[in-house]
Coordinates of C-alpha atoms and ligand atoms in Angstrom, one line a residue:
M1 CA 173.1 59.2 208.7
K2 CA 170.2 57.0 209.9
V3 CA 168.1 54.9 207.5
L4 CA 164.7 53.3 208.0
V5 CA 164.2 50.3 205.9
A6 CA 160.4 50.0 205.9
S7 CA 160.1 47.2 203.3
S8 CA 162.2 44.1 202.9
I9 CA 165.3 44.6 200.7
A10 CA 168.3 42.4 199.9
V11 CA 170.6 41.7 202.9
E12 CA 173.5 42.7 200.7
A13 CA 172.1 46.2 200.4
I14 CA 171.7 46.6 204.2
E15 CA 175.3 45.3 204.7
K16 CA 176.6 47.8 202.2
M17 CA 175.1 50.7 203.9
K18 CA 176.4 49.6 207.3
E19 CA 179.9 49.2 205.9
A20 CA 179.7 52.8 204.7
G21 CA 179.0 53.9 208.3
I22 CA 175.3 54.3 208.0
E23 CA 173.0 53.3 210.9
V24 CA 170.2 51.1 209.5
D25 CA 166.9 50.2 211.2
V26 CA 164.9 47.5 209.6
K27 CA 161.2 47.8 210.4
T28 CA 159.4 46.0 207.6
G29 CA 155.7 45.6 207.3
I30 CA 154.8 48.9 209.0
G31 CA 151.8 50.9 207.8
E32 CA 151.5 54.6 207.0
R33 CA 150.4 55.6 210.5
E34 CA 153.4 53.9 212.2
L35 CA 155.7 55.4 209.6
E36 CA 154.3 58.8 210.4
S37 CA 155.0 58.3 214.1
I38 CA 158.7 57.3 213.7
I39 CA 159.9 59.1 210.6
A40 CA 161.2 62.1 212.5
D41 CA 164.2 60.1 213.6
Y42 CA 165.5 59.3 210.1
D43 CA 167.5 60.9 207.4
A44 CA 166.6 58.3 204.8
L45 CA 163.7 56.0 204.1
I46 CA 163.6 52.9 201.9
V47 CA 160.2 51.5 200.8
R48 CA 158.9 49.2 198.1
S49 CA 155.3 49.6 196.8
S50 CA 154.2 50.0 200.5
P51 CA 153.9 51.7 202.9
R52 CA 152.6 54.9 201.4
V53 CA 154.9 57.9 201.8
S54 CA 152.2 60.6 202.0
R55 CA 152.4 64.3 202.5
R56 CA 151.9 63.8 206.2
V57 CA 154.8 61.3 206.4
I58 CA 157.1 63.7 204.5
E59 CA 156.1 66.7 206.5
K60 CA 156.8 64.8 209.8
G61 CA 160.1 63.6 208.4
K62 CA 161.9 66.8 209.4
R63 CA 165.3 65.2 209.0
L64 CA 164.5 63.3 205.8
R65 CA 166.9 64.0 202.9
I66 CA 166.2 61.0 200.7
I67 CA 163.5 58.5 200.0
G68 CA 164.4 55.4 198.1
R69 CA 161.9 53.3 196.3
A70 CA 163.3 49.8 195.8
G71 CA 161.6 49.4 192.4
V72 CA 160.7 51.6 189.5
G73 CA 157.2 53.2 190.0
V74 CA 157.0 55.8 192.7
D75 CA 153.2 55.9 192.8
N76 CA 153.2 55.3 196.6
I77 CA 155.4 58.4 197.2
D78 CA 154.2 62.0 197.1
V79 CA 157.1 63.1 195.0
E80 CA 155.8 66.7 194.6
T81 CA 155.8 67.2 198.4
A82 CA 159.2 65.6 198.6
T83 CA 160.6 68.0 196.0
Q84 CA 159.0 71.0 197.7
N85 CA 160.7 69.9 200.9
G86 CA 164.1 69.4 199.1
I87 CA 164.0 65.7 199.6
I88 CA 165.5 63.6 196.9
V89 CA 163.4 60.6 195.7
V90 CA 165.4 57.9 194.1
N91 CA 164.2 54.7 192.5
A92 CA 166.0 51.7 191.0
P93 CA 165.4 51.7 187.3
G94 CA 167.1 49.0 185.4
G95 CA 167.4 46.6 188.3
N96 CA 164.3 44.6 187.3
T97 CA 164.3 45.2 183.6
V98 CA 165.3 41.8 182.4
S99 CA 163.1 40.1 185.0
T100 CA 160.1 42.0 183.8
A101 CA 160.9 41.4 180.1
E102 CA 161.3 37.7 180.8
L103 CA 157.9 37.6 182.6
T104 CA 156.3 39.3 179.6
L105 CA 157.7 36.6 177.3
G106 CA 156.6 34.0 179.9
L107 CA 153.0 35.4 179.7
L108 CA 153.2 35.5 175.9
L109 CA 154.2 31.8 175.7
S110 CA 151.6 30.9 178.3
V111 CA 148.8 32.4 176.4
A112 CA 150.1 31.3 172.9
R113 CA 150.4 27.7 174.1
K114 CA 147.7 27.8 176.8
I115 CA 150.2 26.5 179.3
P116 CA 148.4 27.3 182.6
Q117 CA 145.1 26.0 181.3
A118 CA 146.7 22.8 180.1
D119 CA 148.5 22.4 183.4
R120 CA 145.2 22.7 185.3
S121 CA 143.6 20.2 183.0
V122 CA 146.3 17.6 183.5
K123 CA 146.2 18.0 187.2
E124 CA 142.4 17.5 187.1
G125 CA 143.1 14.1 185.7
K126 CA 142.1 15.0 182.1
W127 CA 144.0 14.4 178.9
E128 CA 142.7 17.1 176.5
R129 CA 145.3 17.2 173.7
K130 CA 142.9 18.7 171.1
K131 CA 141.7 21.4 173.4
F132 CA 145.1 23.0 173.8
V133 CA 146.1 23.8 170.2
G134 CA 148.1 27.0 170.3
I135 CA 149.9 29.3 167.9
E136 CA 153.6 29.6 167.0
L137 CA 155.2 32.9 167.7
R138 CA 157.6 32.7 164.7
G139 CA 156.5 35.1 162.0
K140 CA 153.9 36.9 164.1
T141 CA 154.0 40.7 164.4
I142 CA 154.5 42.0 168.0
G143 CA 153.9 45.7 168.6
V144 CA 155.8 47.1 171.5
I145 CA 154.4 50.3 172.9
G146 CA 157.2 52.0 174.8
L147 CA 160.7 51.0 173.7
G148 CA 162.4 51.9 176.9
R149 CA 164.4 49.6 179.1
I150 CA 161.9 46.8 179.4
G151 CA 160.3 47.3 175.9
Y152 CA 163.8 47.1 174.4
E153 CA 164.6 43.8 176.2
V154 CA 161.2 42.3 175.2
A155 CA 161.9 43.3 171.6
K156 CA 165.3 41.7 171.6
R157 CA 163.8 38.5 173.0
A158 CA 161.0 38.6 170.5
K159 CA 163.5 38.8 167.7
A160 CA 165.1 35.6 169.1
F161 CA 161.7 33.9 168.5
E162 CA 161.9 35.1 164.9
M163 CA 159.0 37.5 165.3
N164 CA 158.5 40.7 163.3
V165 CA 158.9 43.5 165.9
I166 CA 157.4 46.9 165.4
A167 CA 157.4 49.6 168.1
Y168 CA 155.8 52.9 168.9
D169 CA 157.8 55.3 171.1
P170 CA 157.8 59.0 170.2
Y171 CA 160.8 59.7 172.5
I172 CA 163.2 57.1 171.2
S173 CA 165.6 57.5 168.3
E174 CA 165.4 55.6 165.0
E175 CA 169.0 54.4 165.5
K176 CA 168.3 52.8 168.9
A177 CA 165.4 50.8 167.4
K178 CA 167.4 49.8 164.3
E179 CA 170.2 48.5 166.6
I180 CA 168.0 45.5 167.3
G181 CA 166.1 45.3 164.0
V182 CA 163.0 47.0 165.3
R183 CA 160.9 49.2 163.0
L184 CA 159.4 52.4 164.6
V185 CA 155.9 53.0 163.4
S186 CA 153.0 55.3 164.3
F187 CA 150.6 54.5 167.1
D188 CA 147.8 53.7 164.7
E189 CA 150.0 51.6 162.5
L190 CA 151.1 49.5 165.5
I191 CA 147.5 49.1 166.7
R192 CA 146.2 48.0 163.3
N193 CA 149.1 45.7 162.3
S194 CA 150.1 43.7 165.4
D195 CA 149.2 40.2 166.2
I196 CA 150.4 40.8 169.7
I197 CA 150.4 44.1 171.5
T198 CA 152.5 44.6 174.6
V199 CA 152.7 47.9 176.6
H200 CA 155.9 49.1 178.4
V201 CA 155.2 52.8 179.0
P202 CA 155.1 54.5 182.3
K203 CA 151.7 55.4 183.6
T204 CA 151.2 59.1 183.0
R205 CA 148.3 61.3 182.2
E206 CA 149.2 60.7 178.5
T207 CA 149.3 56.9 178.8
E208 CA 146.3 56.3 181.0
N209 CA 143.6 54.5 178.9
L210 CA 146.1 54.6 176.0
I211 CA 144.3 51.5 174.8
D212 CA 140.6 52.0 174.9
E213 CA 137.4 51.0 173.0
E214 CA 138.5 52.9 169.9
E215 CA 141.9 51.2 169.8
F216 CA 140.4 47.7 170.3
E217 CA 138.1 48.4 167.3
M218 CA 141.1 49.2 165.1
M219 CA 143.0 46.0 166.1
R220 CA 143.4 42.8 164.1
Q221 CA 140.8 40.1 164.9
G222 CA 142.3 37.6 167.5
V223 CA 145.0 40.0 168.8
I224 CA 146.9 39.0 172.0
I225 CA 147.2 41.7 174.6
L226 CA 150.0 41.9 177.2
N227 CA 150.4 44.3 180.1
C228 CA 153.4 44.0 182.4
A229 CA 153.7 47.8 182.8
R230 CA 151.0 49.4 184.9
G231 CA 147.3 48.8 185.3
G232 CA 145.0 51.4 183.7
I233 CA 147.2 51.9 180.6
I234 CA 144.8 49.5 179.0
N235 CA 141.2 50.3 179.9
E236 CA 139.9 47.1 181.7
E237 CA 136.3 47.6 180.7
A238 CA 137.2 48.0 177.1
L239 CA 139.4 44.9 177.4
I240 CA 136.6 42.9 178.8
N241 CA 134.3 44.0 175.9
A242 CA 137.0 43.0 173.4
L243 CA 137.3 39.6 175.0
K244 CA 133.6 39.1 174.9
N245 CA 133.2 40.1 171.2
G246 CA 136.2 37.9 170.2
K247 CA 138.4 40.8 169.0
V248 CA 141.0 39.8 171.6
S249 CA 141.9 36.1 171.6
A250 CA 144.1 36.0 174.7
V251 CA 145.5 38.3 177.4
G252 CA 148.5 38.1 179.7
L253 CA 148.3 40.5 182.7
D254 CA 150.7 41.2 185.6
V255 CA 149.2 44.5 186.5
Y256 CA 145.7 45.9 187.3
A257 CA 143.9 49.2 187.5
V258 CA 143.3 48.5 191.2
E259 CA 145.7 46.2 193.1
P260 CA 144.9 43.8 194.4
P261 CA 142.1 43.5 191.9
D262 CA 138.5 42.6 192.8
P263 CA 138.5 38.8 192.7
D264 CA 134.9 38.9 191.2
S265 CA 136.1 41.0 188.3
E266 CA 134.7 39.7 185.0
L267 CA 138.3 39.6 183.7
F268 CA 139.0 36.5 185.7
K269 CA 136.1 34.6 184.3
F270 CA 137.8 34.2 180.9
E271 CA 139.8 31.0 180.4
N272 CA 142.0 32.8 177.9
V273 CA 143.2 35.5 180.4
V274 CA 146.4 34.5 182.2
T275 CA 147.2 36.5 185.2
T276 CA 150.1 37.0 187.7
P277 CA 150.0 39.2 190.8
H278 CA 152.4 42.0 189.8
I279 CA 155.5 39.8 190.0
G280 CA 157.5 41.3 187.1
A281 CA 160.3 42.2 189.4
S282 CA 160.0 39.2 191.7
T283 CA 163.2 37.4 191.0
R284 CA 166.1 36.9 193.3
E285 CA 168.4 38.8 190.9
A286 CA 166.0 41.8 190.5
Q287 CA 165.5 42.1 194.2
T288 CA 169.2 42.1 194.9
N289 CA 169.8 44.6 192.1
V290 CA 167.1 47.1 193.2
G291 CA 168.2 46.9 196.8
L292 CA 171.8 47.6 195.9
L293 CA 170.9 50.5 193.5
I294 CA 169.0 52.2 196.3
A295 CA 171.7 51.5 198.9
E296 CA 174.4 53.0 196.5
D297 CA 172.5 56.2 196.2
I298 CA 171.9 56.5 199.9
I299 CA 175.7 56.0 200.4
N300 CA 176.4 58.6 197.6
L301 CA 174.3 61.2 199.5
H302 CA 175.9 60.2 202.8
L303 CA 179.4 60.8 201.4
G304 CA 178.3 64.0 199.8
Y305 CA 178.3 62.7 196.2
P306 CA 175.4 63.3 193.9
V307 CA 172.9 60.6 193.6
R308 CA 172.5 58.7 190.4
N309 CA 168.8 57.7 190.1
A310 CA 166.8 60.6 191.5
V311 CA 163.3 60.8 190.0
N312 CA 163.0 64.4 190.9
L313 CA 166.4 65.2 189.3
P314 CA 167.9 64.4 185.9
S315 CA 169.4 60.9 186.0
L316 CA 172.8 60.0 184.8
V317 CA 174.1 56.9 182.9
P318 CA 177.1 55.3 184.6
E319 CA 179.8 56.5 182.1
E320 CA 178.3 60.0 182.2
Y321 CA 178.4 59.8 186.0
E322 CA 182.0 58.8 186.1
F323 CA 183.1 61.6 183.8
L324 CA 181.0 64.3 185.5
M325 CA 181.7 63.2 189.1
P326 CA 184.9 65.3 189.7
Y327 CA 183.2 68.3 188.0
L328 CA 180.2 68.0 190.2
T329 CA 182.4 68.2 193.3
L330 CA 184.4 71.0 191.7
A331 CA 181.2 73.0 190.8
E332 CA 179.9 72.7 194.4
K333 CA 183.2 73.9 195.8
M334 CA 183.5 76.8 193.4
G335 CA 180.0 77.8 194.6
K336 CA 181.2 77.7 198.2
I337 CA 184.3 79.8 197.4
A338 CA 182.2 82.4 195.5
A339 CA 179.7 82.6 198.3
A340 CA 182.3 83.1 200.9
R341 CA 184.3 85.7 198.9
L342 CA 181.1 87.6 198.0
E343 CA 179.6 87.1 201.5
G344 CA 176.4 85.6 200.1
G345 CA 175.5 88.7 198.1
F346 CA 175.6 87.0 194.7
R347 CA 173.1 87.9 192.0
R348 CA 174.2 86.8 188.6
I349 CA 175.9 83.5 187.7
K350 CA 177.6 82.6 184.5
I351 CA 178.8 79.1 183.9
T352 CA 180.8 78.1 180.8
Y353 CA 181.5 74.5 179.9
R354 CA 184.4 74.1 177.6
G355 CA 185.9 71.2 175.7
K356 CA 184.6 67.6 176.3
L357 CA 182.5 68.9 179.1
A358 CA 180.5 71.0 176.6
R359 CA 179.3 67.8 175.0
R360 CA 177.9 66.4 178.2
D361 CA 174.7 66.7 180.1
T362 CA 175.7 69.5 182.4
S363 CA 172.4 70.2 184.1
Y364 CA 173.6 68.5 187.3
L365 CA 176.7 70.8 187.4
S366 CA 174.7 74.0 187.6
R367 CA 172.7 72.5 190.4
A368 CA 175.9 71.6 192.2
L369 CA 177.2 75.1 191.8
L370 CA 173.9 76.6 193.1
K371 CA 174.0 74.2 196.0
G372 CA 177.5 75.3 196.9
L373 CA 176.5 79.0 196.7
L374 CA 173.1 78.7 198.4
E375 CA 174.5 76.6 201.3
Y376 CA 176.3 79.8 202.5
I377 CA 172.9 81.4 203.1
L378 CA 170.7 78.4 203.8
G379 CA 172.9 75.9 205.5
Q380 CA 172.4 72.2 204.9
N381 CA 168.8 72.7 204.0
I382 CA 169.7 72.8 200.3
N383 CA 170.4 69.9 198.0
L384 CA 170.5 69.3 194.3
V385 CA 166.8 69.0 194.1
S386 CA 165.9 72.2 195.9
A387 CA 168.8 74.3 194.5
I388 CA 167.0 75.2 191.2
P389 CA 163.6 76.3 192.6
I390 CA 165.2 78.1 195.5
A391 CA 167.6 79.9 193.2
S392 CA 164.8 81.1 191.0
Q393 CA 162.7 82.1 194.0
R394 CA 165.6 84.2 195.0
G395 CA 165.8 85.8 191.6
L396 CA 169.2 84.5 190.8
E397 CA 170.1 84.8 187.1
V398 CA 171.9 81.8 185.8
E399 CA 173.4 81.8 182.3
E400 CA 175.0 78.8 180.9
S401 CA 177.1 78.4 177.7
K402 CA 179.0 75.7 176.0
I403 CA 182.2 76.1 174.0
E404 CA 183.9 73.2 172.3
R405 CA 187.4 74.9 172.5
A406 CA 189.2 74.6 175.8
D407 CA 192.7 75.7 174.9
S408 CA 195.3 73.5 176.6
Y409 CA 192.7 71.6 178.7
E410 CA 190.6 68.7 177.7
S411 CA 187.7 70.2 179.7
L412 CA 187.3 73.4 181.6
L413 CA 184.6 74.6 184.0
E414 CA 184.4 78.4 184.2
V415 CA 182.3 80.2 186.7
S416 CA 181.7 83.9 187.1
V417 CA 179.6 85.1 190.0
E418 CA 178.5 88.7 190.3
G419 CA 177.8 90.0 193.7
R420 CA 176.6 93.1 195.4
D421 CA 180.0 94.6 195.8
G422 CA 182.2 92.7 193.4
S423 CA 182.6 89.6 191.4
I424 CA 184.6 86.5 191.2
Y425 CA 185.8 84.3 188.3
M426 CA 187.1 80.8 188.7
A427 CA 188.2 78.1 186.3
G428 CA 188.8 74.4 187.1
T429 CA 189.5 71.2 185.5
S430 CA 189.8 67.5 186.2
F431 CA 192.5 65.0 185.3
G432 CA 190.6 61.9 186.2
K433 CA 188.1 60.4 188.6
D434 CA 189.4 61.8 191.9
D435 CA 191.5 64.6 190.6
Y436 CA 189.8 68.0 190.3
R437 CA 191.5 71.3 190.8
I438 CA 191.0 75.0 190.5
I439 CA 193.4 76.6 188.2
R440 CA 192.4 80.3 188.1
I441 CA 190.8 82.6 190.6
D442 CA 190.1 86.0 189.0
K443 CA 193.3 87.0 187.2
Y444 CA 195.5 84.8 189.4
K445 CA 196.9 81.5 188.2
V446 CA 196.6 78.9 190.9
D447 CA 196.6 75.1 191.0
F448 CA 195.1 73.5 194.0
V449 CA 192.7 70.7 195.0
P450 CA 189.8 72.5 196.9
E451 CA 189.7 70.1 199.9
G452 CA 190.3 71.1 203.5
H453 CA 190.4 74.3 205.5
Y454 CA 191.4 77.2 203.3
I455 CA 191.9 80.9 203.9
I456 CA 191.7 82.9 200.8
S457 CA 193.3 86.3 201.0
L458 CA 194.3 89.3 198.9
H459 CA 197.5 91.0 200.0
E460 CA 200.0 93.6 198.9
D461 CA 203.0 92.0 197.3
K462 CA 205.7 93.4 199.5
P463 CA 208.3 91.9 201.8
G464 CA 207.2 90.7 205.2
V465 CA 203.5 90.0 204.6
I466 CA 203.8 86.3 204.3
G467 CA 206.1 86.1 207.3
R468 CA 203.6 88.0 209.4
V469 CA 200.8 85.6 208.4
G470 CA 203.1 82.6 209.3
T471 CA 203.9 84.1 212.7
L472 CA 200.3 84.7 213.5
F473 CA 199.3 81.2 212.7
G474 CA 202.3 79.7 214.5
R475 CA 201.5 81.8 217.6
N476 CA 198.0 80.4 217.6
N477 CA 199.2 76.8 217.1
I478 CA 197.6 76.4 213.7
N479 CA 199.7 74.4 211.3
I480 CA 200.0 75.7 207.8
A481 CA 199.9 72.7 205.6
G482 CA 200.3 74.5 202.3
M483 CA 200.5 77.9 200.8
I484 CA 199.9 79.1 197.2
V485 CA 200.6 82.6 196.2
G486 CA 199.1 83.3 192.9
R487 CA 201.1 86.2 191.4
Y488 CA 199.7 88.2 188.6
G489 CA 202.3 89.5 186.2
N490 CA 206.1 89.0 186.3
K491 CA 207.0 91.9 188.5
P492 CA 206.8 92.2 192.3
G493 CA 204.2 94.6 193.7
G494 CA 200.5 95.1 193.2
I495 CA 197.8 93.1 194.8
Q496 CA 198.2 89.3 194.9
L497 CA 196.2 86.3 195.9
M498 CA 197.2 84.0 198.8
L499 CA 195.7 80.6 199.6
L500 CA 196.5 79.0 202.9
L501 CA 195.7 75.4 203.6
V502 CA 195.6 75.0 207.4
D503 CA 195.2 71.8 209.5
D504 CA 192.6 73.3 211.8
P505 CA 190.0 76.1 211.2
P506 CA 191.1 79.5 212.5
T507 CA 189.1 81.1 215.2
E508 CA 187.2 84.3 214.5
E509 CA 189.9 86.2 216.5
V510 CA 192.7 84.8 214.5
L511 CA 191.0 85.6 211.2
E512 CA 190.2 89.1 212.4
E513 CA 193.8 89.5 213.4
M514 CA 195.0 88.4 210.0
Q515 CA 192.6 90.8 208.3
K516 CA 194.3 93.6 210.3
L517 CA 197.9 92.6 209.5
D518 CA 199.9 95.2 207.6
G519 CA 199.7 94.3 203.9
I520 CA 196.6 92.1 204.1
I521 CA 193.6 93.4 202.2
D522 CA 191.1 90.8 203.0
A523 CA 190.9 87.2 204.2
V524 CA 188.0 84.7 204.4
Y525 CA 188.0 81.2 205.8
I526 CA 186.2 78.4 203.8
Q527 CA 185.9 74.8 204.7
L528 CA 186.0 72.9 201.4
Ligands
NAD1 P1 161.5 53.3 180.7 O1 161.3 54.6 181.3 O2 162.8 52.7 180.5 O3 160.7 53.2 179.4 C1 159.5 53.7 179.1 C2 159.4 54.1 177.7 O4 158.1 54.6 177.4 C3 160.4 55.2 177.3 O5 161.2 54.8 176.2 C4 159.4 56.4 176.8 O6 160.0 57.1 175.8 C5 158.2 55.6 176.4 N1 157.0 56.4 176.5 C6 156.6 57.3 177.4 N2 155.4 57.8 177.0 C7 155.0 57.2 175.9 C8 153.9 57.2 175.1 N3 152.9 58.1 175.4 N4 153.8 56.4 174.0 C9 154.8 55.6 173.7 N5 156.0 55.5 174.4 C10 156.0 56.3 175.5 O7 160.6 52.3 181.7 P2 160.8 50.8 181.9 O8 161.8 50.5 183.0 O9 161.0 50.1 180.6 O10 159.4 50.4 182.5 C11 158.3 50.3 181.7 C12 157.0 50.1 182.5 O11 157.1 48.8 183.2 C13 156.7 51.1 183.5 O12 155.3 51.4 183.5 C14 157.1 50.4 184.8 O13 156.4 51.0 185.9 C15 156.7 49.0 184.5 N6 157.3 48.0 185.3 C16 156.6 47.0 185.8 C17 157.1 46.0 186.5 C18 156.3 44.8 187.0 O14 156.6 44.3 188.0 N7 155.4 44.4 186.2 C19 158.5 46.0 186.9 C20 159.2 47.1 186.4 C21 158.6 48.1 185.6

């Protein structure tokens, strides 16, 4: 894998990728045009808020599999085009949460005590003690709009200042808010009853101009406004008007509708507006964190593991990831086996999650299964992002069910795939982080780790068949590392399943010869 690092990221992150065997080219400071001209050579791209990763860049990046944004917002990346092209876009949520929350509190203290203004005054040789009378934060009501990662940390810190914290976030649970003594209220209630309003929502169609003329009118006289989220969530014109008419007593801004903002903007003429140039995430710790988060996901993809922070995929919390990891690999390998056995002619897929697995977010697992299946037809051009749209384009029916009971297993993943000329059923489980195994194929009990070169074959249970297979492979110098014969029933006879683990893949001729051996019904080779 070859990675282009087009914006500066922590050295630790670059080292980590190199240690994982990834080739890393660092070309920071390049523009969109230059990026377009070199992107075709790379499998992965890392950017910060620039350069722009446009449709043209993505379309020229024929090898691109992943784009990493070392930060949270992905406004500079055309995610839709990336998704359509099966490219995973990852960001680094959480890496800069505390830094941004701390800056928010920093701006609040700055405006409440007029620290920047006082600093300027002292440096100008003045001693204006009466001019800089501020307010105490204790006892004030702060309204947090968006109680996500940053909003939550801001709320926690505001509690430490003995403030009364209320929050509006329609997507967060009451319990989560209660954990830190925050009361969830309606949007109107928050707007009407806050002494300080701070926004921590993503910028979406829904949140653009969330605070506009109408909201300012509803606010308390002398309210303080903070925005360390994204410009445009608070309408700047309306904010200027509210500053002019005295509704708003002070403002702390780290973000602007247009960045960099027009230096002649009226906003900067107010003494009580304290500004910073979008530096919420600009701490040493946050920079290292975001770089490492992106590097980890690029390494995950390189090693064939699912990525953790894809913005065009559901994302997983670390504990969930650890639990699901072996099942993700299992699901993908089951997909590969099913596709090979059914020769790509699959139509209907049924996935059953049993036991503990049934209580988890399993959306990733069905993606992994589909990836394994579709890879048989589409090669490496499929990933966890494109698996779902491609499956539906192809009219594949996917049915999922969850059952709490798992008999003697803690968790069980069951997969049934119906094909043109037959079907296959598989069940698998995991006994820990790196231990995943298939325990049933159709009616046959097996127990094997699906890793390596396998030949899966049905044969007549009669003397001599296994010997003939051994002789064939021996003659062709292919070492058989393991053999599992999954017998159905207690008596000899009938059709049985054979799994051969071989050290080297068999040639087409060897496989054909095996298929013709007396007693062999069919045989397929799968690299797992
Ligand atoms: P997050 O996804 O963890 O939290 C966002 C929260 O907003 C979620 O809880 C969500 O439920 C809530 N939300 C969504 N729509 C809402 C709505 N209409 N009304 C109320 N709540 C709504 O995100 P985060 O990491 O906490 O980031 C918050 C904001 O901070 C984002 O806009 C992000 O881009 C920005 N940010 C800025 C900087 C900076 O340098 N200033 C750094 C990092 C993040």
